[in-house]
mmCIF file of C-alpha atoms in Angstrom:
data_model
loop_
_atom_site.group_PDB
_atom_site.id
_atom_site.type_symbol
_atom_site.label_atom_id
_atom_site.label_comp_id
_atom_site.label_asym_id
_atom_site.label_seq_id
_atom_site.Cartn_x
_atom_site.Cartn_y
_atom_site.Cartn_z
ATOM 1 C CA UNK A 14 17.087 -122.070 31.540
ATOM 2 C CA UNK A 15 16.133 -118.949 33.458
ATOM 3 C CA UNK A 16 14.984 -117.301 30.226
ATOM 4 C CA UNK A 17 12.549 -120.171 29.696
ATOM 5 C CA UNK A 18 11.117 -119.910 33.189
ATOM 6 C CA UNK A 19 10.882 -116.120 33.455
ATOM 7 C CA UNK A 20 10.030 -114.115 30.388
ATOM 8 C CA UNK A 21 8.069 -110.906 30.222
ATOM 9 C CA UNK A 22 7.713 -110.600 33.974
ATOM 10 C CA UNK A 23 5.766 -113.775 34.600
ATOM 11 C CA UNK A 24 6.660 -117.355 35.273
ATOM 12 C CA UNK A 25 5.912 -119.233 32.055
ATOM 13 C CA UNK A 26 7.381 -122.530 33.214
ATOM 14 C CA UNK A 27 4.767 -122.960 35.933
ATOM 15 C CA UNK A 28 1.876 -122.385 33.540
ATOM 16 C CA UNK A 29 2.655 -125.457 31.419
ATOM 17 C CA UNK A 30 1.374 -128.034 33.914
ATOM 18 C CA UNK A 31 -2.160 -126.606 34.403
ATOM 19 C CA UNK A 32 -2.634 -126.386 30.612
ATOM 20 C CA UNK A 33 -2.216 -130.157 30.368
ATOM 21 C CA UNK A 34 -5.496 -130.596 32.203
ATOM 22 C CA UNK A 35 -7.572 -128.035 30.320
ATOM 23 C CA UNK A 36 -10.531 -129.507 28.468
ATOM 24 C CA UNK A 37 -10.879 -128.774 24.763
ATOM 25 C CA UNK A 38 -13.139 -125.845 23.859
ATOM 26 C CA UNK A 39 -16.764 -126.712 23.212
ATOM 27 C CA UNK A 40 -16.840 -129.381 25.931
ATOM 28 C CA UNK A 41 -19.468 -132.090 25.669
ATOM 29 C CA UNK A 42 -21.044 -130.587 22.560
ATOM 30 C CA UNK A 43 -17.742 -130.703 20.656
ATOM 31 C CA UNK A 44 -17.251 -134.292 21.789
ATOM 32 C CA UNK A 45 -20.765 -135.223 20.699
ATOM 33 C CA UNK A 46 -20.249 -133.671 17.266
ATOM 34 C CA UNK A 47 -16.874 -135.355 16.880
ATOM 35 C CA UNK A 48 -18.387 -138.701 17.903
ATOM 36 C CA UNK A 49 -21.105 -138.215 15.276
ATOM 37 C CA UNK A 50 -18.398 -137.747 12.629
ATOM 38 C CA UNK A 51 -16.672 -140.923 13.837
ATOM 39 C CA UNK A 52 -19.935 -142.914 13.658
ATOM 40 C CA UNK A 53 -20.712 -141.556 10.209
ATOM 41 C CA UNK A 54 -17.205 -142.320 8.925
ATOM 42 C CA UNK A 55 -17.668 -145.936 10.039
ATOM 43 C CA UNK A 56 -21.016 -146.436 8.314
ATOM 44 C CA UNK A 57 -21.071 -149.802 6.609
ATOM 45 C CA UNK A 58 -22.323 -148.418 3.291
ATOM 46 C CA UNK A 59 -19.043 -146.549 2.808
ATOM 47 C CA UNK A 60 -17.104 -149.801 2.884
ATOM 48 C CA UNK A 61 -19.629 -152.198 1.394
ATOM 49 C CA UNK A 62 -21.388 -150.312 -1.397
ATOM 50 C CA UNK A 63 -18.879 -147.523 -2.058
ATOM 51 C CA UNK A 64 -15.820 -149.760 -1.683
ATOM 52 C CA UNK A 65 -13.773 -147.564 0.650
ATOM 53 C CA UNK A 66 -10.907 -149.694 1.945
ATOM 54 C CA UNK A 67 -11.509 -151.041 5.446
ATOM 55 C CA UNK A 68 -7.921 -150.414 6.515
ATOM 56 C CA UNK A 69 -6.271 -148.107 9.020
ATOM 57 C CA UNK A 70 -5.470 -145.662 6.223
ATOM 58 C CA UNK A 71 -8.950 -145.910 4.704
ATOM 59 C CA UNK A 72 -10.608 -145.238 8.051
ATOM 60 C CA UNK A 73 -8.239 -142.313 8.699
ATOM 61 C CA UNK A 74 -9.110 -140.794 5.323
ATOM 62 C CA UNK A 75 -12.862 -141.181 5.833
ATOM 63 C CA UNK A 76 -12.722 -139.761 9.353
ATOM 64 C CA UNK A 77 -10.618 -136.859 8.105
ATOM 65 C CA UNK A 78 -13.059 -135.900 5.349
ATOM 66 C CA UNK A 79 -15.978 -136.012 7.805
ATOM 67 C CA UNK A 80 -14.108 -133.843 10.311
ATOM 68 C CA UNK A 81 -13.192 -131.365 7.557
ATOM 69 C CA UNK A 82 -16.825 -131.091 6.449
ATOM 70 C CA UNK A 83 -18.002 -130.671 10.039
ATOM 71 C CA UNK A 84 -15.371 -128.089 10.996
ATOM 72 C CA UNK A 85 -16.019 -126.065 7.853
ATOM 73 C CA UNK A 86 -19.762 -125.973 8.550
ATOM 74 C CA UNK A 87 -19.234 -124.988 12.173
ATOM 75 C CA UNK A 88 -16.986 -122.130 11.072
ATOM 76 C CA UNK A 89 -19.606 -120.998 8.550
ATOM 77 C CA UNK A 90 -22.066 -120.871 11.458
ATOM 78 C CA UNK A 91 -19.611 -118.713 13.430
ATOM 79 C CA UNK A 92 -18.900 -121.533 15.905
ATOM 80 C CA UNK A 93 -15.095 -121.197 15.850
ATOM 81 C CA UNK A 94 -14.601 -122.370 19.441
ATOM 82 C CA UNK A 95 -16.774 -125.402 18.814
ATOM 83 C CA UNK A 96 -14.938 -126.217 15.580
ATOM 84 C CA UNK A 97 -11.638 -125.980 17.482
ATOM 85 C CA UNK A 98 -13.039 -128.348 20.095
ATOM 86 C CA UNK A 99 -13.979 -130.879 17.402
ATOM 87 C CA UNK A 100 -10.476 -130.600 15.930
ATOM 88 C CA UNK A 101 -8.895 -131.039 19.374
ATOM 89 C CA UNK A 102 -10.902 -134.231 19.943
ATOM 90 C CA UNK A 103 -9.804 -135.477 16.512
ATOM 91 C CA UNK A 104 -6.145 -134.915 17.387
ATOM 92 C CA UNK A 105 -6.562 -136.474 20.821
ATOM 93 C CA UNK A 106 -8.103 -139.600 19.309
ATOM 94 C CA UNK A 107 -5.340 -139.850 16.692
ATOM 95 C CA UNK A 108 -2.746 -139.602 19.457
ATOM 96 C CA UNK A 109 -4.508 -142.352 21.435
ATOM 97 C CA UNK A 110 -4.790 -144.544 18.326
ATOM 98 C CA UNK A 111 -1.077 -144.237 17.606
ATOM 99 C CA UNK A 112 -0.266 -145.258 21.160
ATOM 100 C CA UNK A 113 -2.682 -148.224 20.952
ATOM 101 C CA UNK A 114 -0.970 -149.321 17.728
ATOM 102 C CA UNK A 115 2.298 -149.477 19.639
ATOM 103 C CA UNK A 116 3.988 -146.309 18.435
ATOM 104 C CA UNK A 117 6.567 -145.382 21.064
ATOM 105 C CA UNK A 118 6.145 -142.295 23.233
ATOM 106 C CA UNK A 119 9.173 -140.628 21.647
ATOM 107 C CA UNK A 120 7.824 -141.204 18.117
ATOM 108 C CA UNK A 121 4.251 -140.028 18.739
ATOM 109 C CA UNK A 122 4.972 -136.269 18.422
ATOM 110 C CA UNK A 123 6.734 -136.793 15.084
ATOM 111 C CA UNK A 124 3.846 -138.912 13.789
ATOM 112 C CA UNK A 125 1.315 -136.349 15.045
ATOM 113 C CA UNK A 126 3.114 -133.557 13.168
ATOM 114 C CA UNK A 127 2.967 -135.701 10.050
ATOM 115 C CA UNK A 128 -0.751 -136.387 10.564
ATOM 116 C CA UNK A 129 -1.355 -132.684 11.225
ATOM 117 C CA UNK A 130 0.315 -131.783 7.927
ATOM 118 C CA UNK A 131 -1.776 -134.469 6.222
ATOM 119 C CA UNK A 132 -4.954 -133.023 7.725
ATOM 120 C CA UNK A 133 -4.216 -129.443 6.678
ATOM 121 C CA UNK A 134 -3.152 -130.559 3.209
ATOM 122 C CA UNK A 135 -6.309 -132.590 2.746
ATOM 123 C CA UNK A 136 -8.478 -129.816 4.157
ATOM 124 C CA UNK A 137 -7.065 -127.376 1.588
ATOM 125 C CA UNK A 138 -7.464 -129.933 -1.203
ATOM 126 C CA UNK A 139 -11.061 -130.788 -0.260
ATOM 127 C CA UNK A 140 -11.996 -127.110 0.028
ATOM 128 C CA UNK A 141 -10.518 -126.458 -3.394
ATOM 129 C CA UNK A 142 -12.236 -129.467 -4.982
ATOM 130 C CA UNK A 143 -15.588 -128.682 -3.331
ATOM 131 C CA UNK A 144 -15.383 -125.074 -4.502
ATOM 132 C CA UNK A 145 -15.396 -126.374 -8.082
ATOM 133 C CA UNK A 146 -18.692 -128.261 -7.622
ATOM 134 C CA UNK A 147 -20.831 -129.163 -9.486
ATOM 135 C CA UNK A 148 -17.742 -130.302 -11.444
ATOM 136 C CA UNK A 149 -17.047 -133.596 -9.675
ATOM 137 C CA UNK A 150 -13.814 -134.374 -11.527
ATOM 138 C CA UNK A 151 -11.403 -132.721 -9.065
ATOM 139 C CA UNK A 152 -13.221 -134.261 -6.081
ATOM 140 C CA UNK A 153 -13.179 -137.714 -7.680
ATOM 141 C CA UNK A 154 -9.455 -137.362 -8.425
ATOM 142 C CA UNK A 155 -8.792 -136.348 -4.824
ATOM 143 C CA UNK A 156 -10.828 -139.272 -3.456
ATOM 144 C CA UNK A 157 -9.024 -141.670 -5.789
ATOM 145 C CA UNK A 158 -5.656 -140.444 -4.426
ATOM 146 C CA UNK A 159 -6.608 -140.286 -0.753
ATOM 147 C CA UNK A 160 -9.485 -142.507 0.340
ATOM 148 C CA UNK A 161 -9.011 -145.126 -2.370
ATOM 149 C CA UNK A 162 -5.196 -144.745 -2.259
ATOM 150 C CA UNK A 163 -4.942 -145.123 -5.997
ATOM 151 C CA UNK A 164 -6.237 -148.692 -5.707
ATOM 152 C CA UNK A 165 -9.323 -150.374 -7.007
ATOM 153 C CA UNK A 166 -12.672 -148.745 -6.650
ATOM 154 C CA UNK A 167 -14.664 -146.084 -8.394
ATOM 155 C CA UNK A 168 -14.453 -142.636 -6.746
ATOM 156 C CA UNK A 169 -17.809 -141.490 -8.176
ATOM 157 C CA UNK A 170 -20.052 -142.919 -5.431
ATOM 158 C CA UNK A 171 -17.807 -141.555 -2.664
ATOM 159 C CA UNK A 172 -17.665 -138.150 -4.366
ATOM 160 C CA UNK A 173 -21.463 -138.117 -4.550
ATOM 161 C CA UNK A 174 -21.621 -139.067 -0.880
ATOM 162 C CA UNK A 175 -19.224 -136.249 0.138
ATOM 163 C CA UNK A 176 -21.265 -133.746 -1.869
ATOM 164 C CA UNK A 177 -24.501 -134.977 -0.239
ATOM 165 C CA UNK A 178 -22.935 -134.621 3.211
ATOM 166 C CA UNK A 179 -21.758 -131.107 2.412
ATOM 167 C CA UNK A 180 -25.167 -130.132 1.067
ATOM 168 C CA UNK A 181 -26.910 -131.650 4.070
ATOM 169 C CA UNK A 182 -24.607 -129.906 6.539
ATOM 170 C CA UNK A 183 -25.112 -126.646 4.638
ATOM 171 C CA UNK A 184 -28.840 -126.910 5.268
ATOM 172 C CA UNK A 185 -28.411 -126.990 9.042
ATOM 173 C CA UNK A 186 -28.969 -123.516 10.465
ATOM 174 C CA UNK A 187 -27.674 -124.043 14.002
ATOM 175 C CA UNK A 188 -25.907 -126.530 16.231
ATOM 176 C CA UNK A 189 -29.153 -127.358 18.004
ATOM 177 C CA UNK A 190 -30.188 -129.837 15.291
ATOM 178 C CA UNK A 191 -27.642 -132.421 16.420
ATOM 179 C CA UNK A 192 -29.679 -135.449 15.474
ATOM 180 C CA UNK A 193 -29.706 -134.300 11.859
ATOM 181 C CA UNK A 194 -26.016 -133.511 11.375
ATOM 182 C CA UNK A 195 -25.401 -136.290 8.877
ATOM 183 C CA UNK A 196 -27.610 -137.499 6.052
ATOM 184 C CA UNK A 197 -29.236 -140.873 6.328
ATOM 185 C CA UNK A 198 -28.488 -143.453 3.673
#
């Protein structure tokens, strides 16, 4: 126990409590960007005209792809702290959603690790599929497996949408153009 509390000449045990109250990096701007990704991932056209499933899993998948696109663009702009803030808000909201769904306090960390692995796996898969554009085949296959969960629905419209979002985000030169972060329609 003493090794946990005192290591390297400073009291590490006491520093845990203040870190619980530290705000995510990027502050209000990171929250605003994250909220924009949430709003965009809930756009009716994704569910009505592109047939994304309106389920917990479908919403998770759509939110995840929007967060991946946003984080990648922020990193391209050199906004690593802001991208970390967006990711921290994403994780915080997933944690809150699990608790609202009735997942017990002791199970939440295990579920969060699983969701974290899912995020990093999907991020790598989306980056790989997007790197092969304009070939849409790998992206459509990925969307069929993740967003559409292998069920009914054609991945082509969603793949086109993801590519439009990526192209649109790529055209934004700085974080000051917040109102234009996501394409319209």
